[in-house]
Coordinates of N, CA and C in Angstrom, one line a residue:
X1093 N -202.8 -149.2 -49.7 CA -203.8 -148.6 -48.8 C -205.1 -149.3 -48.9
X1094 N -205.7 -149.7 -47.4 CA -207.2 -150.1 -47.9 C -208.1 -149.3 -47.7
X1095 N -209.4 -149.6 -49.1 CA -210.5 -148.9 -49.2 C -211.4 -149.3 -48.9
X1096 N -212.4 -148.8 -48.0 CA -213.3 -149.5 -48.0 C -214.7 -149.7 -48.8
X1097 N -214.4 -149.0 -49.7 CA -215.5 -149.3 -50.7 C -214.9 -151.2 -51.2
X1098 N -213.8 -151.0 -51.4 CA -213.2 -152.8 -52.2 C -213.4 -153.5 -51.1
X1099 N -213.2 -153.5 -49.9 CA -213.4 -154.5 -48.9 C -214.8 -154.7 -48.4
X1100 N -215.5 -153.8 -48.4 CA -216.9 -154.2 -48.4 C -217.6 -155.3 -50.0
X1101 N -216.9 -154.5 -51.2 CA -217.2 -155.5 -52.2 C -217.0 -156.8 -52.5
X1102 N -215.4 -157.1 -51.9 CA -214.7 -158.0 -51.0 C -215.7 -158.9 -50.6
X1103 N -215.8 -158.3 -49.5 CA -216.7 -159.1 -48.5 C -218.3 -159.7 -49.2
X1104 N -218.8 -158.9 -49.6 CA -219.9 -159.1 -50.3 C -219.9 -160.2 -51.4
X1105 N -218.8 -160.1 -52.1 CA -219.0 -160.8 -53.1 C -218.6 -162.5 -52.7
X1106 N -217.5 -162.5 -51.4 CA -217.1 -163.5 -50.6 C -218.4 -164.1 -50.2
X1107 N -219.4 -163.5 -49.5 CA -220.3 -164.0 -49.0 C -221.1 -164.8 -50.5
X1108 N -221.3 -164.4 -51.3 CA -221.9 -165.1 -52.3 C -221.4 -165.9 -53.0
X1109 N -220.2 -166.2 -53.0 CA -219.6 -167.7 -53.5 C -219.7 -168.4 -52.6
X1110 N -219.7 -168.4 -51.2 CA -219.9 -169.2 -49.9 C -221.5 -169.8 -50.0
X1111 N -222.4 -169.1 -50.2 CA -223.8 -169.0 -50.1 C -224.5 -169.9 -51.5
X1112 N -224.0 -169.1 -52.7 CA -224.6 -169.7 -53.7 C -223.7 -169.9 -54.8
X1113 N -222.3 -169.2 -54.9 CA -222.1 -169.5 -56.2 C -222.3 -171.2 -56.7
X1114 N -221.7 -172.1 -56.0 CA -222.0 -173.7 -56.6 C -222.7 -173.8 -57.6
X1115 N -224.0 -173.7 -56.7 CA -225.1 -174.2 -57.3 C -225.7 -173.2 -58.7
X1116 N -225.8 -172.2 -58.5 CA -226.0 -170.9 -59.4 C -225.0 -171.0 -61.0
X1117 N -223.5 -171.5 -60.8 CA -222.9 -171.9 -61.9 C -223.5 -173.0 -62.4
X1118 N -223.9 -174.0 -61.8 CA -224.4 -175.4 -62.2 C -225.6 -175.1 -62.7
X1119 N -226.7 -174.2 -62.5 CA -228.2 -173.7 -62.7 C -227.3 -173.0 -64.3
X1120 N -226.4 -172.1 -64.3 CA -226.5 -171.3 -65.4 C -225.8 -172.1 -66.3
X1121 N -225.4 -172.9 -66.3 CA -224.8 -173.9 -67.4 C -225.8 -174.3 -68.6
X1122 N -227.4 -173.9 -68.0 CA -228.4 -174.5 -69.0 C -229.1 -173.4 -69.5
X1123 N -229.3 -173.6 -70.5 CA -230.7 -172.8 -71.1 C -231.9 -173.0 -70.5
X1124 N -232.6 -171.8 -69.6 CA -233.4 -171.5 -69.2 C -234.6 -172.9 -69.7
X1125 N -235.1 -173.0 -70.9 CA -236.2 -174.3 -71.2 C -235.2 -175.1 -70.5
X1126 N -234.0 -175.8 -70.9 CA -233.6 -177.1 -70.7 C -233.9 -177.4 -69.2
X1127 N -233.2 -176.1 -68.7 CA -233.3 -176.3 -67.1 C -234.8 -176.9 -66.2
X1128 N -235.9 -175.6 -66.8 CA -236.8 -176.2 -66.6 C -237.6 -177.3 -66.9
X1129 N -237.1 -177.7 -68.1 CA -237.7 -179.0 -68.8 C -237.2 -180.4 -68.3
X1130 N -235.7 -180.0 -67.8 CA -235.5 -181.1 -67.2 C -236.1 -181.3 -65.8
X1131 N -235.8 -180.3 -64.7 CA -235.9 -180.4 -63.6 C -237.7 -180.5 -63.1
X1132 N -238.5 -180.2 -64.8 CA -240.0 -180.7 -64.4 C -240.0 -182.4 -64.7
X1133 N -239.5 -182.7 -65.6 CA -239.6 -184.3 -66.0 C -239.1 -185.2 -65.0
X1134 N -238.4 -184.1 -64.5 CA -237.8 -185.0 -62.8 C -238.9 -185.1 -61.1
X1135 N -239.7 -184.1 -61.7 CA -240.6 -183.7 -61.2 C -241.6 -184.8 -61.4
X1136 N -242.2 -185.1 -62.5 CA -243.0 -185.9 -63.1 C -242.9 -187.0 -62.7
X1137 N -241.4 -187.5 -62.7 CA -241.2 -189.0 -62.2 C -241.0 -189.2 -61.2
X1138 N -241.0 -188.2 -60.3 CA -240.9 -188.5 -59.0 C -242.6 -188.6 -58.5
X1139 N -243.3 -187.9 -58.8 CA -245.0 -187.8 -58.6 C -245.4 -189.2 -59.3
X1140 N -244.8 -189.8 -60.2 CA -245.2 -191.0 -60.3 C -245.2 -192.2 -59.6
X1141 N -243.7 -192.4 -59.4 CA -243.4 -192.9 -58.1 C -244.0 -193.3 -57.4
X1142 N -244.7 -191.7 -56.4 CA -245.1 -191.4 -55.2 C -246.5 -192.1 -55.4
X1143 N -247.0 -191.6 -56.3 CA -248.2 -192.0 -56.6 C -248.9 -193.3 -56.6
X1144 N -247.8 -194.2 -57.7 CA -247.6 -195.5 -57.6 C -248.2 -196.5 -55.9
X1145 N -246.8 -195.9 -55.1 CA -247.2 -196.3 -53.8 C -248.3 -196.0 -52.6
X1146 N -248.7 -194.8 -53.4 CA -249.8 -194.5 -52.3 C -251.4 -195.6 -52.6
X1147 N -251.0 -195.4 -53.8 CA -252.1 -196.2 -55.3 C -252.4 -197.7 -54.5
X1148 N -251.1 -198.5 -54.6 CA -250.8 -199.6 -54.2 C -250.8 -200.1 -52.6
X1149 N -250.5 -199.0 -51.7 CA -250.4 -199.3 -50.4 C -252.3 -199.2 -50.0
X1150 N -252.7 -197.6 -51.1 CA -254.4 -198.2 -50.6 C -255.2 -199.2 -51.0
X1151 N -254.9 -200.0 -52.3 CA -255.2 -201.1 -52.6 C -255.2 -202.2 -52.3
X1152 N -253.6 -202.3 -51.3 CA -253.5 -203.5 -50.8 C -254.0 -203.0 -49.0
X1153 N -254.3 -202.4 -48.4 CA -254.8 -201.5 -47.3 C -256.1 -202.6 -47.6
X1154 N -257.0 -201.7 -48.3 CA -258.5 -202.4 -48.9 C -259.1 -203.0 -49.7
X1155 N -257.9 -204.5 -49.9 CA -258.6 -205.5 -50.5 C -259.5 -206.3 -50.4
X1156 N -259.6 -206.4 -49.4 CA -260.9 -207.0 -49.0 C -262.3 -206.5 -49.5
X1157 N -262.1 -205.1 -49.1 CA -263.3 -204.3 -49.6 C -263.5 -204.4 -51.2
X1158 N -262.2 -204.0 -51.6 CA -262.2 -203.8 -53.2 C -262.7 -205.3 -54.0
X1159 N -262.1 -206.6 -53.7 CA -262.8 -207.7 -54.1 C -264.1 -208.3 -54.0
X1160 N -264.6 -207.8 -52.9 CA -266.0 -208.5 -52.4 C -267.0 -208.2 -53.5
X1161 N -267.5 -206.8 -54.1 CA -268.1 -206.5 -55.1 C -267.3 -206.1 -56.5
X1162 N -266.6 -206.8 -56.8 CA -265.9 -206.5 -57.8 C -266.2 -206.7 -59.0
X1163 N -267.1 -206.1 -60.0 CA -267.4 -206.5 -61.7 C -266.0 -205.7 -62.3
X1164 N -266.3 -206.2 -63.8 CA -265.6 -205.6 -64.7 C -266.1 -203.9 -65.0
X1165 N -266.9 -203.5 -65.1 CA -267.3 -202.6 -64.9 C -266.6 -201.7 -63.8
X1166 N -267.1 -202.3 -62.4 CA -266.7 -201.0 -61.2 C -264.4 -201.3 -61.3
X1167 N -264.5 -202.5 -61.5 CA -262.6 -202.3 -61.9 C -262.3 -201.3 -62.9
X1168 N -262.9 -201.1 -64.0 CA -262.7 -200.1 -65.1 C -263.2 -198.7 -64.5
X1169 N -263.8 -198.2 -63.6 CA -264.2 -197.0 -63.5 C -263.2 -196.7 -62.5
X1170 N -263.3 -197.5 -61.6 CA -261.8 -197.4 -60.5 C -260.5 -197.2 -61.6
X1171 N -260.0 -197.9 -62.2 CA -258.9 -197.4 -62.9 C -259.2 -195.8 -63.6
X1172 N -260.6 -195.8 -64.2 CA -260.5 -194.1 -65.2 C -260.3 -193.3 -63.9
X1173 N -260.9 -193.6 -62.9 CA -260.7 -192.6 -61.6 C -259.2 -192.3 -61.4
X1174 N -258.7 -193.7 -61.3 CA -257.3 -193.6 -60.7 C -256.3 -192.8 -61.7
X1175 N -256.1 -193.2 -63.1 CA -256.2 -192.5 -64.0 C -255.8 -190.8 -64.1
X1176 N -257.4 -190.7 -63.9 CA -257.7 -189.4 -64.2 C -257.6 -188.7 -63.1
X1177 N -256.9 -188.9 -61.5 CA -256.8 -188.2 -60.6 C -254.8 -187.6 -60.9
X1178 N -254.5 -189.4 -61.6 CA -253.1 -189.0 -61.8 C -252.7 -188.4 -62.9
X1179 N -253.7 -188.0 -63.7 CA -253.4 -187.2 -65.3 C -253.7 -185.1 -64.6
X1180 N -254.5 -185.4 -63.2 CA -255.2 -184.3 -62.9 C -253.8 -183.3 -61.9
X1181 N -253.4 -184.6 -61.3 CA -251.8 -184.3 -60.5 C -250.6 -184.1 -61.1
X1182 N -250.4 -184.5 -62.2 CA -249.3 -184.4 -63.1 C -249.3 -183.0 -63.3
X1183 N -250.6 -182.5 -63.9 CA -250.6 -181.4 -64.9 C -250.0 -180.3 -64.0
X1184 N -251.2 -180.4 -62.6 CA -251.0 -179.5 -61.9 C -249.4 -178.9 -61.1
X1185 N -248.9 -180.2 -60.9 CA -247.7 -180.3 -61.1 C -246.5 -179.9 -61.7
X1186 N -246.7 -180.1 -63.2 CA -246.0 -179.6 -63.8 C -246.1 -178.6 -64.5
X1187 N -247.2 -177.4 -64.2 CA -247.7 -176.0 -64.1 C -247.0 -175.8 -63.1
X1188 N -247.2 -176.1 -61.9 CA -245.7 -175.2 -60.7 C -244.6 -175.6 -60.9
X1189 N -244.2 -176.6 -61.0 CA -243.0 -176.9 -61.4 C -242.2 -176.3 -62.2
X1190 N -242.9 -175.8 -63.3 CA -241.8 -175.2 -64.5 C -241.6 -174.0 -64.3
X1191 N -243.3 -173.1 -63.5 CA -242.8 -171.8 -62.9 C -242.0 -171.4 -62.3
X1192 N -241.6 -172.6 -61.0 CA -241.1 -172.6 -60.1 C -239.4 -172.6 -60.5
X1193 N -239.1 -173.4 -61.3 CA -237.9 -174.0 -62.0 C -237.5 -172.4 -63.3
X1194 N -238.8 -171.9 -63.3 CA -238.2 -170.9 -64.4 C -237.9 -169.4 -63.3
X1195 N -238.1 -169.6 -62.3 CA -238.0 -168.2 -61.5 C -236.4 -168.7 -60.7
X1196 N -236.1 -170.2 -60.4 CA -235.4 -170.2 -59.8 C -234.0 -170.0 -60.8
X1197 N -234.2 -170.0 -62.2 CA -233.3 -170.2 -62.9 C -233.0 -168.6 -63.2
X1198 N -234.2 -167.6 -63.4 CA -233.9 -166.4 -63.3 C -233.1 -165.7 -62.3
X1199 N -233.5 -165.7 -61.3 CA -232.2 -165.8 -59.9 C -231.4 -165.9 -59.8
X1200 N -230.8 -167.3 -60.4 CA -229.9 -167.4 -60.4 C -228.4 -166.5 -61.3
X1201 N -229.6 -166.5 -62.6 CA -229.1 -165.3 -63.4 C -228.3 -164.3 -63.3
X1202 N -229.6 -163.5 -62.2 CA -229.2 -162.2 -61.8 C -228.6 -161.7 -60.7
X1203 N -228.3 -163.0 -60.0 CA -226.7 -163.1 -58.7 C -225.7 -163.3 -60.0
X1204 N -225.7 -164.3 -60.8 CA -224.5 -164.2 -61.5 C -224.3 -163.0 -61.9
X1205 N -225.2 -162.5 -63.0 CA -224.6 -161.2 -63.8 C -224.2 -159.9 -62.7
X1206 N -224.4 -160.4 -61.6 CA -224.9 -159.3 -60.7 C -223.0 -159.5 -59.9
X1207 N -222.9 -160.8 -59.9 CA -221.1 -161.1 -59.0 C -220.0 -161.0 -60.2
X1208 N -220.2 -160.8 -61.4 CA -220.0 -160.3 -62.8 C -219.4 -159.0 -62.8
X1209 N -220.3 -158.6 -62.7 CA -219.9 -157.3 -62.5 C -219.4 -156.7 -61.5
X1210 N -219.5 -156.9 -60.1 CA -218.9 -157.1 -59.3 C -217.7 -156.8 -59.4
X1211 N -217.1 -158.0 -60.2 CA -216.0 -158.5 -60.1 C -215.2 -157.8 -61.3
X1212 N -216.2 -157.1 -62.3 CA -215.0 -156.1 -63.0 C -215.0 -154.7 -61.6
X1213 N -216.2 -154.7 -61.2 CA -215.5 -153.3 -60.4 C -214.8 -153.4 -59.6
X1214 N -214.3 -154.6 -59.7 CA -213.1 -154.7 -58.3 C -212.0 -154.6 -59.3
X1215 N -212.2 -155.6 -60.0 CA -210.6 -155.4 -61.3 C -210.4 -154.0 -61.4
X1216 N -211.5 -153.1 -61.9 CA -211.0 -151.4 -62.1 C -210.6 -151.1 -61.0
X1217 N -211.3 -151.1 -59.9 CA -210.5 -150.4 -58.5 C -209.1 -151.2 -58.1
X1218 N -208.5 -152.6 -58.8 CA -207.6 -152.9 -58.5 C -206.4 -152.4 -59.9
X1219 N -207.0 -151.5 -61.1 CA -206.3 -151.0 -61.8 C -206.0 -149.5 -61.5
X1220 N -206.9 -148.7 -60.9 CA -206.4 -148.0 -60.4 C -206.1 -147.4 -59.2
X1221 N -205.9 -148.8 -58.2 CA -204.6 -148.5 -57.2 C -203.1 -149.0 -57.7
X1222 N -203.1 -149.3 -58.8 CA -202.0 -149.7 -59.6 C -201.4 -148.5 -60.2
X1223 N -201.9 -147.6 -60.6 CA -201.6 -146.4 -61.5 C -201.3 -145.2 -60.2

């Protein structure tokens, strides 16, 4: 006989392995730090990257400018600048990042423990339409 309490849970729980289980198994495979420790260092090298080119496309953009007055001096302050904008982007960076990486890992959590359970209350309602 069907119930529709199990076929709604059925369904519900169908919808969440369609939607997210993949990714949510692959997120809970890690310890909460690792997760986020990795997924910020991935973070970090990617902002460096990025950075790299932006660095390099405006240097080579305004060479001309940048060589005309050029001492040792204003080269060294331009680098602490450059430097210290990319010591200033990192941080901030890897301040949301790890928030970000530690809420998505919480989430993920509490769909799993959440399709978990689920899934024993479907086993009991499928032990006792057995009985």
């Amino acid at each position: 006989m069907l119930d529709k309490k199990r076929i709604r849970l059925m369904a519900k729980m169908s919808a969440y392995e369609k939607k997210h289980a993949k990714e949510d198994l692959r997120i809970s495979s890690y310890y909460k730090k690792d997760y986020a420790s990795l997924n910020t260092l991935i973070t970090v090298l990617w902002i460096t990257v990025g950075y790299a080119i932006l660095a390099g496309l405006y240097a080579l953009c305004n060479l001309n400018t940048l060589l005309e007055n050029l001492t040792i001096t204003k080269l060294l302050l331009m680098i602490a600048i450059a430097v210290g904008i990319y010591l200033i982007l990192v941080i901030i960076y890897c301040v949301f990042a790890g928030n970000f990486y530690k809420g998505k890992y919480n989430k993920a959590k509490q769909r799993m423990k959440k399709y978990y359970r689920d899934l024993a209350r479907l086993g009991k309602m499928e032990m006792k339409e057995k009985k």
